[in-house]
Amino acid sequence: MAHSPVPNEDLGKSGGTARLKIFRGDAEGGEEVDYEIPLVEGMVILDAVLGIQAEQAPDLAVRWNCKAAHCGSCSAEINGKPALLCKSRVDEYDGDIHVGPMRAFPVIKDLVSDVSWNYEVSKGITPFQSDEQAPFTMYEEDVERLYEPKKCIECFMCQDVCHVLRTHHKHAEFAGPRFFVRNQWLEMHPMDNQDRLHDLKEDNGLGYCNITKCCTEVCPVGIKITDNSIIPLKERVADEYYDPAKWLMRKIRGR
Amino acid sequence: MVELQRDGYQNGSRERYEVREHDVLIIGAGGAGLRAAVSATQRGLSVGIVTKSLLGKAHTVMAEGGMAAALGNVDPDDSWRQHFMDTMKSGKFINNWRMAEIHAKESPDRVYELEQWGALFNRTPEGKISQRPFGGHTYRRLAHVGDRTGLELIRTMQEKALATDAKVYMETTVTKLLKNNGRVVGALAYTRESGKFVHFKAKAVVMATGGWGRIFKVTSNSWEGTGDGVVLSYDAGADLVDMEMMQFHPTGMVWPPGVRGLLVTEGVRGEGGLLRNSEGKRYMENYDPQKMELSTRDVVARANYTEVQEGRGSEHGGVYLDITHLGYEGIMKKLPTMYEQFKNLADIDISREPMEVFPTVHYTMGGVKVDPETCESSVPGLFAAGEVAGGLHGANRLGGNSLSDLLVFGRRAGEGAAEYVQQSTHSTEIEEQELLTEIGRVLEPLEKRGDGESPYLIQQELQVAMMEHANLMRDGDSLQEGLGKILALKDRLPRVSVPGSRLFNPGWHTAQDVRYLVQISEIILRTALERKERRGAQWRLDYDGPDEELGGINFIVSKDEQGEVGIERREIPPMPEHLAKLVEEEKAKA
């Protein structure tokens, strides 16, 4: 007898039904299709989507990896709002559940958008660099505030909800909240020796953000993007470029 | 970089594929693959990185507890020697001792290198990197940042790799390694988004695809863990080692059903979490009274399993893991991810009530057999590092040794591949017909237009069979029965078919995956039948204990001339004097 308990398929079945309207289509367009699947206790939208995929729609496209809200792969939109499918419980929604792809990026197919633009932006940010040789001596109080921006799982939902990208399509001039979060820890790391303020102002379009806090609201790991990343960076840029004394110094130094 | 479009001709239809050329092709973009890429680009080579997912989503991100390295920051008595010893003991001495030595000596440098590249770890009051205790480690050894150390590692490596000239091919699946004159010289792949084929020409290939936990139903692994790399290497003629050794993590989530198997970090026990059964008893005192909850994973997993099996389980068939003593503040500082995970997914407040946990398939100790110095496999031009490679962990991996493994051997694989490329001038040409035949094979499930077997169904049947017959307690009859089931699934593979187009079609992708899953399962069952003893993760109920002779043996798997699974018993070479002395001293201590 070397048998292990194989979980019973009927475990947790509630007798109820989850009803989803899932966008099926591609870059050319598409429409919502109705699906039904037995409701299981604690079921998240991703469970439902994967169940539908295995039994009803084998070619239904969805991204996912860890299924534990650690990796940020399964971002999509539920009832028009960005959400991690693995973290959104079916029983949190009343009535129809509309599931579609993130709309600030080009749609590839079904629930999958082309997010590659984000990686291009990331490549353009000056990476961490230090004059010091590790091991560094740094105390908790020096780095405490860096833990928050470091939690980012790159789900890109803040990018999806940001109206500068979503409505105004400023992808060419604006890096988006995710990359202000990255710039924040880089700029605040006590051992980093680079200056990114010029890039933030000129290339990353920090000034476009008018602090509506939409990004903070959707962040699945609770980063206060507007208050703790964007505003401090705006302040630093203002100090550097709009302070009259500094302006004069730059004139004198010729840069 | 050479970029060409070429036309081929197959089955009456014109088939296009793109050609991409690099010095080194890295398959997999987890910690090991990215570290290898950094090494190879530092040598001025052209590097291509292929990943099945988006960059930064690799399974490395799921590592929570930390990265083991004998820094001695909190316990100054720690040393590479003790780390080596702990690793060998946990692996029940069938580890590759040279890999264990290299790993123990080089891990500290890899931690500091991460810090140099911007990674941030929790600090000690003296301003050094803090280290936490973990199962089987003699000293507090795990560099960590809360319970998201893997995220910190992958993000740091991702940003480091993005700053190099390496070209990343995201959401691209490799279907075959290509050989010319006995050497691996590239791979055929398709992009998941469009279904278009790419012929990667490369003078060397580094395999860094991770493990194969998806052969089990209850697993902490993501969909990606289908063991592509180990089967691609096996098909290319590489030796595999210790394939019977699968690690069951003692603590996976149990309830609700959708999260079953999801990892509960060992950091919970590292921070003082207590295991209790339904009678409220701290039962680890019956299994390992010295180390209790911080015994090695194989021991704790069997203990949890046994408690449930003998009727002392929790409501949903697990045991209780209690961390309430830390309180809300302590938990939010040390284990915030766990708090959120249970709160969101299970409606459990772990600062007030215990978690329900049960073993979950987590890690594969076995894999491609490599040279410890260069990570080259038994096939010239093919290198392997990280979870897909075997040898370092022997019969059971210590928690925290995986993240350090990725970087120590990822770096060595990158260096090894670079050295190899710089010393050779071989051709990377491939006969066009070979590429077209492979493209034809990969497209087959689509051409049947859904008129055949569902790949999802075969995958589910396989996962249930492996749960039933190759779990953490095994016996000969059951393994044999499981093998019969897997071979029956193998016979059904040619009938797999999927509807839809090549455009981002997960059904088609799964049709590729199931071939790997079936092949690995067969290998595991066959090697588990051969190792007739109880050792680490291989626990045969039909044998009483460890077998002295088998303690000196690795089972080496390679494809035989008939294309079947060939298994060879290979003696472990004796340790050199300086390591043998350490083992003697350790025995004298006990």
CSV table of N, CA and C in Angstrom, one decimal, chain A residues 1-7 9 11-12 26 40-42 44 47 53-54 58-68 70-73 86-87 89 108-109 112 114-116 119 122-123 127-128 130 132-140 143-144 146-147 150-156 178 182 185 189, chain B residues 53-55 57 61-62 64 112 115-123 125-127 145 148 151-152 155 158-159 162-164 170-171 193 214 217-218 222-224 255-258 260 262 305 309 337 341 344-345 347 358 456 460 464 467-468 471 473-475 478 499-500 503-507 541:
chain,number,residue,atom,x,y,z
A,1,MET,N,0.9,-1.2,0.0
A,1,MET,CA,0.0,0.0,0.0
A,1,MET,C,0.9,1.2,0.0
A,2,ALA,N,1.1,1.8,-1.1
A,2,ALA,CA,1.9,3.0,-1.2
A,2,ALA,C,1.1,4.1,-1.8
A,3,HIS,N,-0.1,4.1,-1.5
A,3,HIS,CA,-1.0,5.1,-2.2
A,3,HIS,C,-1.1,6.4,-1.4
A,4,SER,N,-1.1,7.4,-2.2
A,4,SER,CA,-1.3,8.7,-1.5
A,4,SER,C,-2.7,9.2,-1.8
A,5,PRO,N,-3.2,10.0,-0.9
A,5,PRO,CA,-4.5,10.6,-1.1
A,5,PRO,C,-4.5,11.4,-2.4
A,6,VAL,N,-5.3,11.1,-3.4
A,6,VAL,CA,-5.5,11.9,-4.6
A,6,VAL,C,-6.7,12.7,-4.3
A,7,PRO,N,-6.6,14.1,-4.3
A,7,PRO,CA,-7.7,14.9,-4.0
A,7,PRO,C,-9.0,14.5,-4.8
A,9,GLU,N,-12.2,14.9,-6.8
A,9,GLU,CA,-12.6,16.0,-7.7
A,9,GLU,C,-13.9,16.7,-7.2
A,11,LEU,N,-14.5,17.5,-4.1
A,11,LEU,CA,-14.3,18.3,-2.9
A,11,LEU,C,-14.7,19.8,-3.1
A,12,GLY,N,-15.4,20.3,-2.2
A,12,GLY,CA,-15.7,21.7,-2.2
A,12,GLY,C,-16.7,22.2,-3.2
A,26,ASP,N,-8.9,38.5,-31.2
A,26,ASP,CA,-7.5,38.9,-31.3
A,26,ASP,C,-7.4,40.4,-31.7
A,40,VAL,N,-16.8,26.0,-7.1
A,40,VAL,CA,-16.1,25.3,-6.1
A,40,VAL,C,-15.7,26.3,-5.0
A,41,GLU,N,-15.7,25.8,-3.7
A,41,GLU,CA,-15.4,26.7,-2.6
A,41,GLU,C,-14.1,27.4,-2.8
A,42,GLY,N,-14.0,28.7,-2.6
A,42,GLY,CA,-12.8,29.4,-2.7
A,42,GLY,C,-12.3,29.6,-4.1
A,44,VAL,N,-11.1,30.9,-7.6
A,44,VAL,CA,-10.7,32.2,-8.2
A,44,VAL,C,-11.0,32.2,-9.7
A,47,ASP,N,-9.0,29.8,-11.7
A,47,ASP,CA,-9.5,28.4,-11.7
A,47,ASP,C,-10.6,28.2,-12.7
A,53,GLN,N,-10.9,26.1,-20.1
A,53,GLN,CA,-9.9,25.8,-21.1
A,53,GLN,C,-9.8,24.3,-21.2
A,54,ALA,N,-9.7,23.6,-20.1
A,54,ALA,CA,-9.4,22.2,-20.2
A,54,ALA,C,-10.6,21.4,-20.7
A,58,PRO,N,-10.3,24.5,-25.6
A,58,PRO,CA,-8.8,24.2,-25.4
A,58,PRO,C,-7.9,25.3,-25.9
A,59,ASP,N,-8.4,26.1,-26.8
A,59,ASP,CA,-7.5,27.2,-27.4
A,59,ASP,C,-7.7,28.5,-26.7
A,60,LEU,N,-8.4,28.6,-25.6
A,60,LEU,CA,-8.6,29.8,-24.9
A,60,LEU,C,-7.3,30.3,-24.3
A,61,ALA,N,-6.8,31.5,-24.8
A,61,ALA,CA,-5.5,32.0,-24.4
A,61,ALA,C,-5.5,32.8,-23.1
A,62,VAL,N,-4.7,32.4,-22.1
A,62,VAL,CA,-4.6,33.1,-20.8
A,62,VAL,C,-3.1,32.9,-20.4
A,63,ARG,N,-2.6,34.0,-19.8
A,63,ARG,CA,-1.3,33.8,-19.2
A,63,ARG,C,-1.4,33.6,-17.7
A,64,TRP,N,-0.6,32.7,-17.2
A,64,TRP,CA,-0.5,32.5,-15.7
A,64,TRP,C,0.8,31.7,-15.4
A,65,ASN,N,1.3,31.8,-14.2
A,65,ASN,CA,2.4,31.0,-13.8
A,65,ASN,C,2.2,30.5,-12.4
A,66,CYS,N,2.4,31.3,-11.3
A,66,CYS,CA,2.5,30.8,-10.0
A,66,CYS,C,1.2,30.5,-9.3
A,67,LYS,N,0.1,31.2,-9.8
A,67,LYS,CA,-1.2,31.0,-9.2
A,67,LYS,C,-1.2,31.3,-7.7
A,68,ALA,N,-0.3,32.2,-7.3
A,68,ALA,CA,-0.3,32.6,-5.9
A,68,ALA,C,0.0,34.1,-5.7
A,70,HIS,N,2.3,35.9,-6.8
A,70,HIS,CA,3.7,36.2,-6.6
A,70,HIS,C,4.4,36.7,-7.9
A,71,CYS,N,3.8,36.3,-9.0
A,71,CYS,CA,4.6,36.4,-10.3
A,71,CYS,C,4.0,37.5,-11.2
A,72,GLY,N,2.7,37.9,-11.0
A,72,GLY,CA,2.1,38.9,-11.8
A,72,GLY,C,1.9,38.6,-13.3
A,73,SER,N,1.7,37.3,-13.6
A,73,SER,CA,1.5,36.9,-15.0
A,73,SER,C,0.0,37.1,-15.5
A,86,CYS,N,-5.7,35.2,-10.5
A,86,CYS,CA,-5.4,34.2,-9.5
A,86,CYS,C,-5.8,34.7,-8.1
A,87,LYS,N,-6.1,36.0,-8.0
A,87,LYS,CA,-6.3,36.5,-6.6
A,87,LYS,C,-7.8,37.0,-6.5
A,89,ARG,N,-11.6,36.3,-6.3
A,89,ARG,CA,-12.5,35.2,-6.0
A,89,ARG,C,-13.8,35.4,-6.8
A,108,ILE,N,-3.3,40.4,-28.1
A,108,ILE,CA,-2.8,39.3,-28.9
A,108,ILE,C,-3.9,38.3,-29.2
A,109,LYS,N,-4.4,37.7,-28.1
A,109,LYS,CA,-5.6,36.8,-28.3
A,109,LYS,C,-6.3,36.6,-26.9
A,112,VAL,N,-4.9,37.6,-23.4
A,112,VAL,CA,-3.5,37.9,-23.5
A,112,VAL,C,-3.2,39.1,-24.3
A,114,ASP,N,-0.1,42.1,-25.5
A,114,ASP,CA,1.3,42.2,-25.8
A,114,ASP,C,1.9,43.3,-24.8
A,115,VAL,N,2.6,42.8,-23.8
A,115,VAL,CA,3.2,43.7,-22.8
A,115,VAL,C,4.7,44.0,-23.0
A,116,SER,N,5.2,43.6,-24.2
A,116,SER,CA,6.6,43.7,-24.4
A,116,SER,C,7.2,45.2,-24.3
A,119,TYR,N,9.1,46.0,-21.3
A,119,TYR,CA,10.5,45.5,-21.1
A,119,TYR,C,11.4,46.4,-21.9
A,122,SER,N,12.0,49.3,-19.5
A,122,SER,CA,12.8,48.8,-18.4
A,122,SER,C,14.3,48.9,-18.9
A,123,LYS,N,14.5,48.4,-20.1
A,123,LYS,CA,15.9,48.4,-20.6
A,123,LYS,C,16.5,49.8,-20.7
A,127,PRO,N,20.7,51.2,-14.8
A,127,PRO,CA,20.7,50.2,-13.7
A,127,PRO,C,21.4,50.6,-12.5
A,128,PHE,N,21.3,49.8,-11.5
A,128,PHE,CA,22.0,50.1,-10.2
A,128,PHE,C,23.5,50.0,-10.4
A,130,SER,N,27.3,51.0,-8.2
A,130,SER,CA,27.8,51.5,-6.9
A,130,SER,C,29.3,51.6,-7.0
A,132,GLU,N,31.0,51.5,-4.1
A,132,GLU,CA,31.4,50.6,-3.0
A,132,GLU,C,31.4,49.2,-3.5
A,133,GLN,N,32.2,48.4,-2.7
A,133,GLN,CA,32.4,47.0,-3.0
A,133,GLN,C,31.6,46.2,-1.9
A,134,ALA,N,30.6,45.3,-2.4
A,134,ALA,CA,29.9,44.5,-1.5
A,134,ALA,C,30.9,43.6,-0.8
A,135,PRO,N,30.6,43.1,0.5
A,135,PRO,CA,29.4,43.4,1.3
A,135,PRO,C,29.3,44.9,1.8
A,136,PHE,N,28.1,45.4,1.6
A,136,PHE,CA,27.8,46.7,2.0
A,136,PHE,C,27.5,46.7,3.5
A,137,THR,N,27.8,47.8,4.2
A,137,THR,CA,27.3,48.0,5.5
A,137,THR,C,26.1,49.0,5.4
A,138,MET,N,24.9,48.4,5.6
A,138,MET,CA,23.7,49.2,5.5
A,138,MET,C,22.8,48.8,6.7
A,139,TYR,N,22.1,49.7,7.3
A,139,TYR,CA,21.3,49.4,8.5
A,139,TYR,C,19.8,49.3,8.0
A,140,GLU,N,19.0,48.6,8.8
A,140,GLU,CA,17.6,48.5,8.5
A,140,GLU,C,17.0,49.9,8.2
A,143,VAL,N,17.4,51.2,4.7
A,143,VAL,CA,16.8,50.6,3.6
A,143,VAL,C,15.4,50.2,3.7
A,144,GLU,N,14.8,50.5,4.9
A,144,GLU,CA,13.4,50.1,5.2
A,144,GLU,C,12.5,50.6,4.1
A,146,LEU,N,12.9,51.0,1.1
A,146,LEU,CA,13.1,50.4,-0.2
A,146,LEU,C,12.4,49.1,-0.3
A,147,TYR,N,12.0,48.5,0.8
A,147,TYR,CA,11.3,47.2,0.7
A,147,TYR,C,10.0,47.3,-0.1
A,150,LYS,N,10.4,47.4,-3.8
A,150,LYS,CA,11.0,46.2,-4.3
A,150,LYS,C,10.0,45.0,-4.3
A,151,LYS,N,8.8,45.2,-3.7
A,151,LYS,CA,7.8,44.2,-3.7
A,151,LYS,C,7.1,44.0,-5.1
A,152,CYS,N,7.3,45.0,-6.0
A,152,CYS,CA,6.6,45.0,-7.3
A,152,CYS,C,6.8,43.6,-8.0
A,153,ILE,N,5.6,43.1,-8.5
A,153,ILE,CA,5.7,41.8,-9.2
A,153,ILE,C,5.5,41.9,-10.7
A,154,GLU,N,5.6,43.2,-11.2
A,154,GLU,CA,5.5,43.5,-12.6
A,154,GLU,C,4.3,42.9,-13.3
A,155,CYS,N,3.1,43.1,-12.7
A,155,CYS,CA,1.9,42.6,-13.3
A,155,CYS,C,1.4,43.6,-14.4
A,156,PHE,N,2.0,44.8,-14.3
A,156,PHE,CA,1.7,45.9,-15.3
A,156,PHE,C,0.2,46.4,-15.2
A,178,ARG,N,4.8,51.7,-13.0
A,178,ARG,CA,5.8,50.7,-12.7
A,178,ARG,C,7.2,51.1,-12.7
A,182,ARG,N,10.3,51.6,-10.0
A,182,ARG,CA,11.7,51.1,-10.1
A,182,ARG,C,12.7,52.2,-9.9
A,185,TRP,N,13.3,53.2,-6.0
A,185,TRP,CA,14.3,52.5,-5.2
A,185,TRP,C,15.7,52.7,-5.6
A,189,HIS,N,18.4,54.2,-3.1
A,189,HIS,CA,19.4,53.2,-2.5
A,189,HIS,C,20.6,53.9,-2.1
B,53,SER,N,7.9,31.8,-20.8
B,53,SER,CA,7.1,32.8,-20.2
B,53,SER,C,7.6,34.2,-20.5
B,54,LEU,N,7.0,35.2,-19.9
B,54,LEU,CA,7.6,36.5,-19.9
B,54,LEU,C,8.8,36.6,-19.0
B,55,LEU,N,9.7,37.5,-19.3
B,55,LEU,CA,10.9,37.6,-18.5
B,55,LEU,C,10.5,38.0,-17.0
B,57,LYS,N,9.2,35.9,-14.8
B,57,LYS,CA,8.1,35.1,-14.2
B,57,LYS,C,8.5,33.7,-13.9
B,61,VAL,N,10.8,32.9,-8.8
B,61,VAL,CA,10.1,33.9,-8.1
B,61,VAL,C,9.3,33.3,-7.0
B,62,MET,N,9.1,32.0,-7.0
B,62,MET,CA,8.3,31.3,-6.0
B,62,MET,C,9.2,30.9,-4.8
B,64,GLU,N,10.9,31.5,-1.5
B,64,GLU,CA,10.5,32.4,-0.5
B,64,GLU,C,11.5,32.6,0.6
B,112,TYR,N,27.0,38.2,-2.3
B,112,TYR,CA,27.5,39.5,-2.3
B,112,TYR,C,27.5,40.1,-3.7
B,115,GLU,N,24.2,41.5,-4.1
B,115,GLU,CA,24.1,42.8,-3.4
B,115,GLU,C,24.8,43.9,-4.2
B,116,GLN,N,25.9,43.6,-4.9
B,116,GLN,CA,26.6,44.5,-5.7
B,116,GLN,C,25.7,45.0,-6.9
B,117,TRP,N,24.8,44.1,-7.3
B,117,TRP,CA,24.0,44.4,-8.5
B,117,TRP,C,22.6,45.0,-8.1
B,118,GLY,N,22.5,45.3,-6.8
B,118,GLY,CA,21.3,46.0,-6.4
B,118,GLY,C,20.3,45.2,-5.5
B,119,ALA,N,20.5,44.0,-5.3
B,119,ALA,CA,19.6,43.2,-4.5
B,119,ALA,C,19.6,43.7,-3.0
B,120,LEU,N,18.5,43.6,-2.4
B,120,LEU,CA,18.4,44.1,-1.0
B,120,LEU,C,18.0,43.0,-0.1
B,121,PHE,N,18.8,42.7,0.9
B,121,PHE,CA,18.4,41.7,1.9
B,121,PHE,C,18.1,42.4,3.3
B,122,ASN,N,17.4,41.7,4.1
B,122,ASN,CA,17.2,42.1,5.5
B,122,ASN,C,18.6,42.2,6.2
B,123,ARG,N,18.7,43.2,7.1
B,123,ARG,CA,20.0,43.5,7.7
B,123,ARG,C,20.0,43.0,9.2
B,125,PRO,N,21.6,43.9,13.1
B,125,PRO,CA,21.8,45.2,13.8
B,125,PRO,C,23.2,45.8,13.5
B,126,GLU,N,24.2,45.0,13.0
B,126,GLU,CA,25.5,45.5,12.7
B,126,GLU,C,25.6,46.0,11.2
B,127,GLY,N,24.4,45.9,10.5
B,127,GLY,CA,24.4,46.5,9.2
B,127,GLY,C,24.8,45.4,8.1
B,145,VAL,N,15.0,38.2,2.2
B,145,VAL,CA,14.3,39.5,2.4
B,145,VAL,C,12.8,39.1,2.5
B,148,ARG,N,10.1,36.8,0.3
B,148,ARG,CA,10.1,37.0,-1.2
B,148,ARG,C,11.5,37.1,-1.7
B,151,LEU,N,11.9,36.5,-5.6
B,151,LEU,CA,11.5,37.7,-6.4
B,151,LEU,C,12.7,38.7,-6.4
B,152,GLU,N,13.3,38.9,-5.3
B,152,GLU,CA,14.5,39.8,-5.3
B,152,GLU,C,15.6,39.3,-6.2
B,155,ARG,N,14.5,39.5,-10.0
B,155,ARG,CA,14.4,40.9,-10.5
B,155,ARG,C,15.8,41.5,-10.7
B,158,GLN,N,17.3,39.8,-13.7
B,158,GLN,CA,16.6,40.3,-14.9
B,158,GLN,C,17.1,41.6,-15.3
B,159,GLU,N,17.2,42.5,-14.3
B,159,GLU,CA,17.7,43.9,-14.6
B,159,GLU,C,19.1,43.9,-15.1
B,162,LEU,N,19.1,42.5,-18.6
B,162,LEU,CA,18.6,43.5,-19.6
B,162,LEU,C,19.6,44.6,-19.9
B,163,ALA,N,20.5,44.8,-19.0
B,163,ALA,CA,21.6,45.8,-19.2
B,163,ALA,C,22.7,45.3,-20.0
B,164,THR,N,22.7,44.0,-20.4
B,164,THR,CA,23.7,43.4,-21.3
B,164,THR,C,23.2,43.4,-22.8
B,170,MET,N,11.1,36.1,-25.5
B,170,MET,CA,10.1,35.7,-24.6
B,170,MET,C,9.0,34.8,-25.2
B,171,GLU,N,8.3,34.0,-24.4
B,171,GLU,CA,7.2,33.2,-24.8
B,171,GLU,C,7.6,32.4,-26.0
B,193,GLU,N,3.3,33.2,-29.2
B,193,GLU,CA,2.3,34.2,-29.7
B,193,GLU,C,1.8,33.9,-31.1
B,214,ARG,N,5.1,19.3,-12.6
B,214,ARG,CA,3.7,19.2,-13.1
B,214,ARG,C,3.4,17.7,-13.5
B,217,LYS,N,-0.3,16.0,-9.5
B,217,LYS,CA,-1.5,16.8,-9.4
B,217,LYS,C,-1.4,17.9,-8.3
B,218,VAL,N,-0.9,17.4,-7.2
B,218,VAL,CA,-0.7,18.4,-6.1
B,218,VAL,C,0.8,18.9,-6.1
B,222,SER,N,4.5,25.9,-11.2
B,222,SER,CA,3.6,26.5,-12.2
B,222,SER,C,3.5,25.7,-13.4
B,223,TRP,N,2.6,26.1,-14.4
B,223,TRP,CA,2.4,25.3,-15.6
B,223,TRP,C,3.7,25.0,-16.3
B,224,GLU,N,4.7,25.9,-16.1
B,224,GLU,CA,6.0,25.7,-16.8
B,224,GLU,C,6.8,24.5,-16.5
B,255,TRP,N,-6.5,23.8,1.6
B,255,TRP,CA,-7.9,24.3,1.4
B,255,TRP,C,-7.9,25.7,1.1
B,256,PRO,N,-8.8,26.2,0.2
B,256,PRO,CA,-9.7,25.5,-0.6
B,256,PRO,C,-9.1,24.8,-1.8
B,257,PRO,N,-9.9,24.0,-2.5
B,257,PRO,CA,-9.4,23.0,-3.4
B,257,PRO,C,-8.5,23.7,-4.5
B,258,GLY,N,-8.8,24.9,-4.9
B,258,GLY,CA,-8.1,25.6,-6.0
B,258,GLY,C,-6.6,25.9,-5.6
B,260,ARG,N,-4.8,24.0,-3.5
B,260,ARG,CA,-4.1,22.8,-2.9
B,260,ARG,C,-2.7,22.7,-3.6
B,262,LEU,N,-0.2,24.7,-3.1
B,262,LEU,CA,0.5,26.0,-3.1
B,262,LEU,C,1.5,26.1,-2.0
B,305,TYR,N,2.6,13.4,6.4
B,305,TYR,CA,1.9,12.4,5.7
B,305,TYR,C,1.4,11.3,6.6
B,309,GLN,N,-2.4,10.0,7.5
B,309,GLN,CA,-2.6,8.6,7.1
B,309,GLN,C,-3.2,7.8,8.3
B,337,THR,N,4.0,37.9,2.8
B,337,THR,CA,3.4,37.2,1.7
B,337,THR,C,2.5,36.1,2.1
B,341,GLN,N,-1.4,35.6,1.4
B,341,GLN,CA,-1.8,34.4,0.7
B,341,GLN,C,-3.0,33.7,1.4
B,344,ASN,N,-6.2,36.1,1.6
B,344,ASN,CA,-6.9,36.3,0.3
B,344,ASN,C,-7.6,35.0,-0.2
B,345,LEU,N,-6.8,34.0,-0.1
B,345,LEU,CA,-7.2,32.7,-0.8
B,345,LEU,C,-7.9,31.8,0.0
B,347,ASP,N,-9.3,32.7,3.4
B,347,ASP,CA,-10.0,33.4,4.5
B,347,ASP,C,-9.5,33.0,5.9
B,358,PHE,N,-0.2,20.2,4.0
B,358,PHE,CA,0.1,18.8,3.6
B,358,PHE,C,1.2,18.9,2.6
B,456,TYR,N,-5.1,18.0,-22.5
B,456,TYR,CA,-5.4,18.3,-21.1
B,456,TYR,C,-5.8,17.0,-20.3
B,460,GLN,N,-4.0,15.3,-17.1
B,460,GLN,CA,-4.7,15.0,-15.8
B,460,GLN,C,-4.6,13.5,-15.4
B,464,VAL,N,-2.7,12.1,-11.9
B,464,VAL,CA,-3.4,11.3,-10.9
B,464,VAL,C,-2.6,10.0,-10.8
B,467,MET,N,0.5,10.6,-8.7
B,467,MET,CA,0.1,10.8,-7.3
B,467,MET,C,0.0,9.5,-6.6
B,468,GLU,N,-0.7,8.6,-7.3
B,468,GLU,CA,-1.1,7.3,-6.7
B,468,GLU,C,0.1,6.4,-6.6
B,471,ASN,N,4.4,8.6,-5.2
B,471,ASN,CA,4.3,9.6,-4.2
B,471,ASN,C,5.5,9.5,-3.2
B,473,MET,N,5.7,7.9,-0.5
B,473,MET,CA,5.9,6.5,0.0
B,473,MET,C,5.7,5.6,-1.2
B,474,ARG,N,6.6,4.7,-1.5
B,474,ARG,CA,6.5,3.9,-2.7
B,474,ARG,C,6.7,2.4,-2.4
B,475,ASP,N,6.1,1.6,-3.3
B,475,ASP,CA,6.5,0.2,-3.2
B,475,ASP,C,6.5,-0.4,-4.6
B,478,SER,N,3.2,-1.2,-6.7
B,478,SER,CA,2.5,0.0,-7.0
B,478,SER,C,3.3,0.8,-8.1
B,499,PRO,N,-8.0,21.7,-31.4
B,499,PRO,CA,-8.6,22.7,-32.3
B,499,PRO,C,-7.9,24.0,-32.3
B,500,GLY,N,-8.3,24.9,-33.2
B,500,GLY,CA,-7.8,26.2,-33.2
B,500,GLY,C,-6.6,26.4,-34.1
B,503,LEU,N,-2.0,30.6,-33.4
B,503,LEU,CA,-2.0,31.9,-32.6
B,503,LEU,C,-2.2,31.6,-31.1
B,504,PHE,N,-1.3,31.9,-30.3
B,504,PHE,CA,-1.4,31.7,-28.8
B,504,PHE,C,-2.4,30.7,-28.4
B,505,ASN,N,-2.1,29.4,-28.7
B,505,ASN,CA,-3.0,28.3,-28.5
B,505,ASN,C,-2.6,27.4,-27.4
B,506,PRO,N,-3.0,27.6,-26.1
B,506,PRO,CA,-2.5,26.8,-25.0
B,506,PRO,C,-2.8,25.3,-25.2
B,507,GLY,N,-3.8,24.9,-25.9
B,507,GLY,CA,-4.1,23.5,-26.2
B,507,GLY,C,-2.9,22.9,-27.0
B,541,LEU,N,8.5,1.3,0.8
B,541,LEU,CA,7.9,0.6,2.0
B,541,LEU,C,8.2,-0.9,1.9
